[in-house]
PDB file of C-alpha atoms in Angstrom:
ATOM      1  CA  UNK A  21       0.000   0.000   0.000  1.00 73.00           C
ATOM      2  CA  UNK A  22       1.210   3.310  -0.975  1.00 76.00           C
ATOM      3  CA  UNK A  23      -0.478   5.720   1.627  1.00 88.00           C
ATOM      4  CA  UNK A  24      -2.630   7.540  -1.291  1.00 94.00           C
ATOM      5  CA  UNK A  25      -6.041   6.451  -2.169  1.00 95.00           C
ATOM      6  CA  UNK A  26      -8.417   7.677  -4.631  1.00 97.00           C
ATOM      7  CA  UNK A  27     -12.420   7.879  -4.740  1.00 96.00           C
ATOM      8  CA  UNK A  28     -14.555   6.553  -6.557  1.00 97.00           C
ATOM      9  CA  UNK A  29     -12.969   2.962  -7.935  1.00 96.00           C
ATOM     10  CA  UNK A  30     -15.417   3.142 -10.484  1.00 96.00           C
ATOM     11  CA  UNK A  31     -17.717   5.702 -12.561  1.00 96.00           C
ATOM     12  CA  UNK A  32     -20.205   5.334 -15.138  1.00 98.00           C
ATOM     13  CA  UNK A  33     -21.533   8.681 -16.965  1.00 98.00           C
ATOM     14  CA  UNK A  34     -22.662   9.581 -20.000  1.00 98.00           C
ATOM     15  CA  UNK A  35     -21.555  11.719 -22.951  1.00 98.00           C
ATOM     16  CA  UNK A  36     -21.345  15.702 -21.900  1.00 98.00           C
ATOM     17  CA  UNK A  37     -21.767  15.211 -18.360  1.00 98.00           C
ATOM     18  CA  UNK A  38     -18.987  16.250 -15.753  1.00 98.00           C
ATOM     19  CA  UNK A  39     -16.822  13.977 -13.423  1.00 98.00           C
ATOM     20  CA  UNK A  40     -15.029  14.565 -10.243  1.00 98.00           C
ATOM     21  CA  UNK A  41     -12.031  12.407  -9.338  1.00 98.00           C
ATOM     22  CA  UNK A  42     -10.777  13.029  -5.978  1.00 98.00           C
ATOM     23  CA  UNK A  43      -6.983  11.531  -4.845  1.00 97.00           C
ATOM     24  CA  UNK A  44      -5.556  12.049  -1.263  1.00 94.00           C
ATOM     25  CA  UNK A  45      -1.944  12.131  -0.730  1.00 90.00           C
ATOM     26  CA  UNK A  46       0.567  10.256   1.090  1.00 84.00           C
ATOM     27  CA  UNK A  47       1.488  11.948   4.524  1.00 82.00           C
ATOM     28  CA  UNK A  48       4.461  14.329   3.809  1.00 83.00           C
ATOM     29  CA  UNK A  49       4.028  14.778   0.004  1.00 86.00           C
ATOM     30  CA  UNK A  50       3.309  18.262  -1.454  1.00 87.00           C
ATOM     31  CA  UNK A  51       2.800  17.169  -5.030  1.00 91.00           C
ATOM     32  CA  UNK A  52       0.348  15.331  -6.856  1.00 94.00           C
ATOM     33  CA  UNK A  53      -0.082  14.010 -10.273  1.00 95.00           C
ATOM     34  CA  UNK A  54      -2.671  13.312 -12.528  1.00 97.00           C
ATOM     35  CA  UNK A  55      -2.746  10.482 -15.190  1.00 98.00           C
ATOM     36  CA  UNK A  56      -5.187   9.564 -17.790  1.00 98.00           C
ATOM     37  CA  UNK A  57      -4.176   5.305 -18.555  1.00 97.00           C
ATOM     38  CA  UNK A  58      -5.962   3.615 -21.548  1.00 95.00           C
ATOM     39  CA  UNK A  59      -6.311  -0.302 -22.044  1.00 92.00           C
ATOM     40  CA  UNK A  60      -2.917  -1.508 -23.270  1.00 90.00           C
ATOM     41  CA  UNK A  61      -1.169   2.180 -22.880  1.00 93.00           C
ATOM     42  CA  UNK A  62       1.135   3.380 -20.318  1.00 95.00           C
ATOM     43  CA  UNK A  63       0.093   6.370 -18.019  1.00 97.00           C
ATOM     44  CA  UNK A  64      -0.112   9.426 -20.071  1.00 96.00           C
ATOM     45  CA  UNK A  65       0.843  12.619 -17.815  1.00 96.00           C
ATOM     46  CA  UNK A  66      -2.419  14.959 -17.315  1.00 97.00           C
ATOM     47  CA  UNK A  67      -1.045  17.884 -14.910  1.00 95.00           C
ATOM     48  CA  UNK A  68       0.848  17.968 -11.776  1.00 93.00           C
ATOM     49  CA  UNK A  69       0.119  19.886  -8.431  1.00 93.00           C
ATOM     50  CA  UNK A  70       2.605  21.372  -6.363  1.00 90.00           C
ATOM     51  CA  UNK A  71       1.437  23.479  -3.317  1.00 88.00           C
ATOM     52  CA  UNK A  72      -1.789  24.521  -4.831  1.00 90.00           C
ATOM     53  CA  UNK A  73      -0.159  25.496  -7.942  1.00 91.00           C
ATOM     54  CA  UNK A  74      -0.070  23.920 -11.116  1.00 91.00           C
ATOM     55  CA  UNK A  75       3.399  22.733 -12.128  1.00 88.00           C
ATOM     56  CA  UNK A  76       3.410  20.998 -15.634  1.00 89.00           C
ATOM     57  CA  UNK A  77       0.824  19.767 -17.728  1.00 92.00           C
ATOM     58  CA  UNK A  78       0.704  17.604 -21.059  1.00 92.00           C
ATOM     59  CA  UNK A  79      -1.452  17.278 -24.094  1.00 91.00           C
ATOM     60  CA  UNK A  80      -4.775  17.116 -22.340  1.00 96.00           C
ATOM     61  CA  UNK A  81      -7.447  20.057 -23.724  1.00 97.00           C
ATOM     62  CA  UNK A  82      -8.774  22.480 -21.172  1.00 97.00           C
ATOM     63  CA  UNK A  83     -11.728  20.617 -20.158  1.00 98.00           C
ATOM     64  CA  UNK A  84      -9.267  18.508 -17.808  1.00 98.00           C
ATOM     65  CA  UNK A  85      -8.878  20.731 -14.867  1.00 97.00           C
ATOM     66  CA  UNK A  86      -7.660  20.114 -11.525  1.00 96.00           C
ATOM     67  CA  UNK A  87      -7.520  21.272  -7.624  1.00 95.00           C
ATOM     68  CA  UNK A  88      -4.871  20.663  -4.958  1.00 94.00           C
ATOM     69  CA  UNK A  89      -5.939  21.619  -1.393  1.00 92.00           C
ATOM     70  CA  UNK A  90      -4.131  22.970   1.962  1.00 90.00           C
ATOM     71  CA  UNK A  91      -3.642  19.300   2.993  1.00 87.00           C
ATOM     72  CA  UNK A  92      -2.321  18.171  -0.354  1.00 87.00           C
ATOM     73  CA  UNK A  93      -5.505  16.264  -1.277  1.00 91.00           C
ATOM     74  CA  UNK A  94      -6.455  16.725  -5.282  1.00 96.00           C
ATOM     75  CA  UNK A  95      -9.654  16.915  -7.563  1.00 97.00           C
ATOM     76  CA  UNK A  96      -9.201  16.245 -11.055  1.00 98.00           C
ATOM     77  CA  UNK A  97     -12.064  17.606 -12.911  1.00 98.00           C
ATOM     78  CA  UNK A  98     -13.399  16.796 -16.930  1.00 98.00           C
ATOM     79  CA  UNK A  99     -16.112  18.693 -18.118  1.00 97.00           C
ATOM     80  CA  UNK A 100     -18.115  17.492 -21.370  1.00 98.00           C
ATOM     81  CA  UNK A 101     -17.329  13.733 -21.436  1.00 98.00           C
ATOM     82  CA  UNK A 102     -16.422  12.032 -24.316  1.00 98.00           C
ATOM     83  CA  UNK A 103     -16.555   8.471 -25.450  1.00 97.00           C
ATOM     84  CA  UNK A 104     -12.438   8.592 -25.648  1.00 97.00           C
ATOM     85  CA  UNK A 105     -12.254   9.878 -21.772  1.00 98.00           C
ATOM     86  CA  UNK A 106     -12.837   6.403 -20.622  1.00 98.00           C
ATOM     87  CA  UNK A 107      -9.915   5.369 -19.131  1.00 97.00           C
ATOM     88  CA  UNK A 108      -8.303   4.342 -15.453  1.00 97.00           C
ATOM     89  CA  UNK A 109      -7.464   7.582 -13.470  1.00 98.00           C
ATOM     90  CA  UNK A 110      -4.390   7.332 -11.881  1.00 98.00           C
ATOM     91  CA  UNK A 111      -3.198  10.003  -9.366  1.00 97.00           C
ATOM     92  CA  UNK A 112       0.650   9.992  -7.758  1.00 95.00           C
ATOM     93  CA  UNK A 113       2.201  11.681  -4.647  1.00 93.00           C
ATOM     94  CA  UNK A 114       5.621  12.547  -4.433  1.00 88.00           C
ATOM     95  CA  UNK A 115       7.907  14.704  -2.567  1.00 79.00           C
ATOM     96  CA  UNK A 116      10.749  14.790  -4.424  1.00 78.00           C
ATOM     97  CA  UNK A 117      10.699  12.603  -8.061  1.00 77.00           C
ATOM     98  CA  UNK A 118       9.504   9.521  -7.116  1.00 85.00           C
ATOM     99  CA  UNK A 119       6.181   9.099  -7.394  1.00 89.00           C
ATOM    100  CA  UNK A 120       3.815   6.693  -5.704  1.00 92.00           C
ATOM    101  CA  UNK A 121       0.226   5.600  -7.121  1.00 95.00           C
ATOM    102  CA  UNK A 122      -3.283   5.508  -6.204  1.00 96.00           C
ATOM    103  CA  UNK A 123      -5.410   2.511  -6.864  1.00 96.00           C
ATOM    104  CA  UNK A 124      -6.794   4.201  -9.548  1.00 97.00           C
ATOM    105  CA  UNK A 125     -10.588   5.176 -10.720  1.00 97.00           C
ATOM    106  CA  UNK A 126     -11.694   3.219 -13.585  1.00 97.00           C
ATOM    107  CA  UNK A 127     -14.405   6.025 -15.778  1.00 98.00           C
ATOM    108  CA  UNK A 128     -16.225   4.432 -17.826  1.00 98.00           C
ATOM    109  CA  UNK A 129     -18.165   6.871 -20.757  1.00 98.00           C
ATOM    110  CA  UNK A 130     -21.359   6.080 -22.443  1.00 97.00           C
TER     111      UNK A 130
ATOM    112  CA  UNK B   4       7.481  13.812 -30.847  1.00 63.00           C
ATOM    113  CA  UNK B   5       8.723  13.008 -26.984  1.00 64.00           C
ATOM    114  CA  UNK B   6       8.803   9.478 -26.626  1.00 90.00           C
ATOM    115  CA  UNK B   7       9.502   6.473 -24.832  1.00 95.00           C
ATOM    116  CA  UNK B   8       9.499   3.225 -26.381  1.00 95.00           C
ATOM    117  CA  UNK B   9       9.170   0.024 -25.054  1.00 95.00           C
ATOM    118  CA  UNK B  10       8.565  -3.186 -26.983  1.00 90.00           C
ATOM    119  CA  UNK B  11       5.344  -4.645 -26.056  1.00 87.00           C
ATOM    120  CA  UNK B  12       6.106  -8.014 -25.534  1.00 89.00           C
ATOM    121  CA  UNK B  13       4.842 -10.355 -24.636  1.00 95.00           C
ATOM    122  CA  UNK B  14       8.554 -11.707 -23.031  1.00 96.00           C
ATOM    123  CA  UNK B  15       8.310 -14.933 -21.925  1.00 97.00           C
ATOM    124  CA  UNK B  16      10.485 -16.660 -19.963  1.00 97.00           C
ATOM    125  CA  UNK B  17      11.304 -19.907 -17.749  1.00 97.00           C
ATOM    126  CA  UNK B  18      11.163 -19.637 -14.201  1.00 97.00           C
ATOM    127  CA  UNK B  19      14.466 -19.110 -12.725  1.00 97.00           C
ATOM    128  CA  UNK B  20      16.188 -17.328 -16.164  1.00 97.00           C
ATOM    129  CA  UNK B  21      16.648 -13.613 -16.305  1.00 98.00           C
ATOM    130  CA  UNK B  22      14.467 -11.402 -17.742  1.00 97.00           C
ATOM    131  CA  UNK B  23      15.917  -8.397 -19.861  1.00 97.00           C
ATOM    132  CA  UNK B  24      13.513  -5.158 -20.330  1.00 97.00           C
ATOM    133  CA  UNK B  25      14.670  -2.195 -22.408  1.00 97.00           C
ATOM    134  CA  UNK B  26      13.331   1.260 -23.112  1.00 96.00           C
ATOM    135  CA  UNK B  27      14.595   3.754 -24.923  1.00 96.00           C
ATOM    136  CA  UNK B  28      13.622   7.690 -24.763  1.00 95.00           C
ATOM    137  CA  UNK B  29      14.107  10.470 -27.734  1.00 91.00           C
ATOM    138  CA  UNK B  30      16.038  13.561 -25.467  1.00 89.00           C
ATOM    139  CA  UNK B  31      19.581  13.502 -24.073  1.00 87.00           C
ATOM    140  CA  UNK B  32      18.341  15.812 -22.137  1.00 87.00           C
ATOM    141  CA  UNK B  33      16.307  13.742 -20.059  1.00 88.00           C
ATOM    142  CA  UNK B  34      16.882  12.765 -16.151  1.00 85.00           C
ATOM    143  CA  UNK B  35      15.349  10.540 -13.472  1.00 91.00           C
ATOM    144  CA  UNK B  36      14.582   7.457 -14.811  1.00 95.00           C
ATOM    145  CA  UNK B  37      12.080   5.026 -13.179  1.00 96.00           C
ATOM    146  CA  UNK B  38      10.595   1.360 -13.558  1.00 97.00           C
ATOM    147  CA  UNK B  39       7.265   0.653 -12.401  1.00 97.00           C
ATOM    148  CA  UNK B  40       5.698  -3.539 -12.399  1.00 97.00           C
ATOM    149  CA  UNK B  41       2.132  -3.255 -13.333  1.00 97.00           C
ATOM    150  CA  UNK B  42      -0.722  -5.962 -12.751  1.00 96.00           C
ATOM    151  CA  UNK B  43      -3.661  -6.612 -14.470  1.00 94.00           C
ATOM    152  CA  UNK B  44      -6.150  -4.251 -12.845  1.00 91.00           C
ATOM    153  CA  UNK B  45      -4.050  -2.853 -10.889  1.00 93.00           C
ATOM    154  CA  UNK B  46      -1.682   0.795 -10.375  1.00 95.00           C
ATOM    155  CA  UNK B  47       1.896   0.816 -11.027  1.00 96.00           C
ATOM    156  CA  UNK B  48       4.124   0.429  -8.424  1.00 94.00           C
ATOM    157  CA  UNK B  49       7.799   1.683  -8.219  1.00 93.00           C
ATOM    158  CA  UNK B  50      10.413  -0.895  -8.721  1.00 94.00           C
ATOM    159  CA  UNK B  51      13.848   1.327  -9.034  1.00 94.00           C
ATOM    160  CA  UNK B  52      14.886   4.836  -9.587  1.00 94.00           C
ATOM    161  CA  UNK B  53      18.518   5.441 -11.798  1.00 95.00           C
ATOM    162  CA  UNK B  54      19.837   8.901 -12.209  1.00 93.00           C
ATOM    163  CA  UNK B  55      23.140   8.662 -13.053  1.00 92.00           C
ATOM    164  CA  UNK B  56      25.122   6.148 -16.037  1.00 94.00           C
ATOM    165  CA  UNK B  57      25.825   2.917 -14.990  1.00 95.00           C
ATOM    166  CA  UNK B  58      24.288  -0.154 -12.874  1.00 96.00           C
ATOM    167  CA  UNK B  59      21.755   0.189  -9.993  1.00 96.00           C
ATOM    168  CA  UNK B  60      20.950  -3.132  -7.531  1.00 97.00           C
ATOM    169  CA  UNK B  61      18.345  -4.141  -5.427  1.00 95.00           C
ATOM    170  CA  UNK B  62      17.705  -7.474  -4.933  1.00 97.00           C
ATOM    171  CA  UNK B  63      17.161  -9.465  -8.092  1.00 97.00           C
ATOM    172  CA  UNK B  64      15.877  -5.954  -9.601  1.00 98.00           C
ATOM    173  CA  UNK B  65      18.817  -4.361 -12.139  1.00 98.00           C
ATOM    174  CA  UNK B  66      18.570  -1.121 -13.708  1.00 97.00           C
ATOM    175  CA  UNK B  67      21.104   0.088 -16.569  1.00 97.00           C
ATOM    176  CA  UNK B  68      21.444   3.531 -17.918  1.00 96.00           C
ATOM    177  CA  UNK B  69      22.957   4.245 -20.669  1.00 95.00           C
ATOM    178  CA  UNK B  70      22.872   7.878 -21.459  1.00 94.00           C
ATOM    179  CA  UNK B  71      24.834   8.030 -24.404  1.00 93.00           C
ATOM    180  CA  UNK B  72      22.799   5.728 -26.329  1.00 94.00           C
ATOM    181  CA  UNK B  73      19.458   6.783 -24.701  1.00 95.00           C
ATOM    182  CA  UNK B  74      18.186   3.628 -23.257  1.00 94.00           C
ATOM    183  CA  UNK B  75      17.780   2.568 -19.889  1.00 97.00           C
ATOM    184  CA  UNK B  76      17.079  -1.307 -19.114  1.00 97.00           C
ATOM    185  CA  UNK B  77      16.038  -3.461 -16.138  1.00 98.00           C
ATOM    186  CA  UNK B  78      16.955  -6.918 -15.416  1.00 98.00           C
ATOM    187  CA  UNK B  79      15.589  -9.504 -13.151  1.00 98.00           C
ATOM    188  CA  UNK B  80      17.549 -12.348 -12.301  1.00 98.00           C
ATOM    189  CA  UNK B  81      16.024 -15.870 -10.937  1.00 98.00           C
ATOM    190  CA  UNK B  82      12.605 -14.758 -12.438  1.00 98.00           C
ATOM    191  CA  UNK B  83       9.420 -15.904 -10.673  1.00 97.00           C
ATOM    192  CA  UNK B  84       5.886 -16.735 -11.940  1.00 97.00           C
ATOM    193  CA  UNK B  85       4.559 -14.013  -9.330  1.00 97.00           C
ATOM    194  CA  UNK B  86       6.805 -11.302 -11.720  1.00 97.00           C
ATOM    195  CA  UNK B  87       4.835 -11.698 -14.089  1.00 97.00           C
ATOM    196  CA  UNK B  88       3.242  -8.604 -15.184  1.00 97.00           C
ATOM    197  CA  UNK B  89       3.666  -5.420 -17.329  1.00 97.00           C
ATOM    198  CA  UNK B  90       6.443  -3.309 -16.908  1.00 98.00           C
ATOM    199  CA  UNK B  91       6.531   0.349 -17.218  1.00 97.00           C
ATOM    200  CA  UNK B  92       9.335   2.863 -18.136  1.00 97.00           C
ATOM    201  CA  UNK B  93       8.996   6.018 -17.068  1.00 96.00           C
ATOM    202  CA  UNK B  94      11.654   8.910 -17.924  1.00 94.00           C
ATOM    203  CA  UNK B  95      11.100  12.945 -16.861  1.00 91.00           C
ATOM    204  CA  UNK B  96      11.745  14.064 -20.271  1.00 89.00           C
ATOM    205  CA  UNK B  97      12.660  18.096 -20.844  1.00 87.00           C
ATOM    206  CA  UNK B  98       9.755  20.592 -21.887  1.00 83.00           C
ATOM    207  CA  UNK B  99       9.588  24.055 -21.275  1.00 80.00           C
ATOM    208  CA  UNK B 100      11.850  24.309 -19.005  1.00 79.00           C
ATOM    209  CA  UNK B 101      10.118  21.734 -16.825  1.00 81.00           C
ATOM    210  CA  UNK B 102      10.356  18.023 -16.905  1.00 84.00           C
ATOM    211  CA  UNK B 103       7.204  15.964 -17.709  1.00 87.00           C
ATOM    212  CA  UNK B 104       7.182  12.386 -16.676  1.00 89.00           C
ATOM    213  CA  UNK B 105       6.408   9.962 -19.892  1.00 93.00           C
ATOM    214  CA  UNK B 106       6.044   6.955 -19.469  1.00 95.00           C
ATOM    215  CA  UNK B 107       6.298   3.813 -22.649  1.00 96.00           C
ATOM    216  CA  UNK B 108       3.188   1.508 -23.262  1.00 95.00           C
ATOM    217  CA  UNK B 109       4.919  -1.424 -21.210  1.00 96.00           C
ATOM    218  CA  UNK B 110       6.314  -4.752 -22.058  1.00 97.00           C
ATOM    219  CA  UNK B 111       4.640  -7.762 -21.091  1.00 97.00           C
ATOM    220  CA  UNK B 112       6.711 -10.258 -18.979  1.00 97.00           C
ATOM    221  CA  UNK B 113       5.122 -13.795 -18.542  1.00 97.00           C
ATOM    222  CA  UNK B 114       7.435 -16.077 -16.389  1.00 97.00           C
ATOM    223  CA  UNK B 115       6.470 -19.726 -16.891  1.00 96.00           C
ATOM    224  CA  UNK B 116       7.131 -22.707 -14.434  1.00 91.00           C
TER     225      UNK B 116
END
């Protein structure tokens, strides 16, 4: 176990709606990441958080958005679903480079 | 394009043989190089960091980095049935004057008794 978990496991929505994918850190780690992980693809980098700030962020349109909190806890946030957002939802906390994982929330788009 | 490539596998092979994973990634100017094991349904989980050239140890876990040539490889010695899985490569490759951590699609590592 890794120390960070992430709510829900599993979502079903349907096309246009809005999710909210929440990811709580491991004790003592100021950053989090976000990553978007198809079937049969690696992890593809979403955004990172680092002290409330974001600190990086890939190819992802602007309808990914995300949070970090005082306590280091994260939202990442998709507005207007689309059939291709369905995916496993991977969050990481890290203090330095290495980064630790989240279970994961598996989104499933209709 | 950024990249890191892996070769999907599947790799298979016999219990107690080692088990040779490569990755290779498209800027020199890349640091912090990682390995994650993956299971089916489940979240990667860190096997070993390298930073610098050279050979890095733990256990039966070996990573190589070979900046020069822009691959970075992991070997596992006295391979087990319960290592099989995918693994991930994961390098923090340069942009913007940031590093952005990219990881390959995996390779696919089936250790049979």
């Amino acid at each position: 176990e890794t120390g960070v978990t992430q709510s829900p496991t599993h979502l079903i929505k349907t096309r246009g709606q809005q999710v909210t994918l929440r990811c709580s850190s491991q004790s003592g780690h100021n950053t989090v990441s976000w990553y978007q992980q198809a079937l049969g693809q690696g992890p593809q980098f979403i955004f990172q958080y680092y002290r409330e700030e974001e600190n990086g962020r890939g190819n992802f349109p602007p309808r990914f958005s995300g949070l970090q909190f005082p306590n280091y806890s994260s939202e990442l946030n998709v507005n207007a679903l689309e059939l291709d957002d369905s995916a496993l939802y991977l969050c990481a906390s890290s203090q330095q480079e290495t980064q630790y994982f989240g279970p994961g929330t598996r989104l499933l788009v209709l | 394009q950024k990249e890191v490539e892996q070769n999907s596998g599947p790799l298979s092979v016999p219990e107690g043989a080692i088990a040779s994973l490569n990755c290779t990634y498209s800027d020199r100017g890349s640091q912090s190089f990682f390995w994650y094991r993956q299971y089916s349904g489940k979240s990667p989980e860190l096997i070993m960091f390298i930073y610098s050239n050279g050979d890095k140890e733990d256990g039966r876990f070996t990573a190589q980095l070979n900046k020069a040539s822009q691959y970075v490889s992991l070997l596992i010695r006295d391979s087990q049935p319960s290592d099989s899985a995918t693994y991930l490569c994961a390098v923090n490759l340069p942009s913007g004057g940031s590093y952005i951590p990219t990881f390959g699609r995996g390779t696919s590592l089936i250790v049979h008794p």
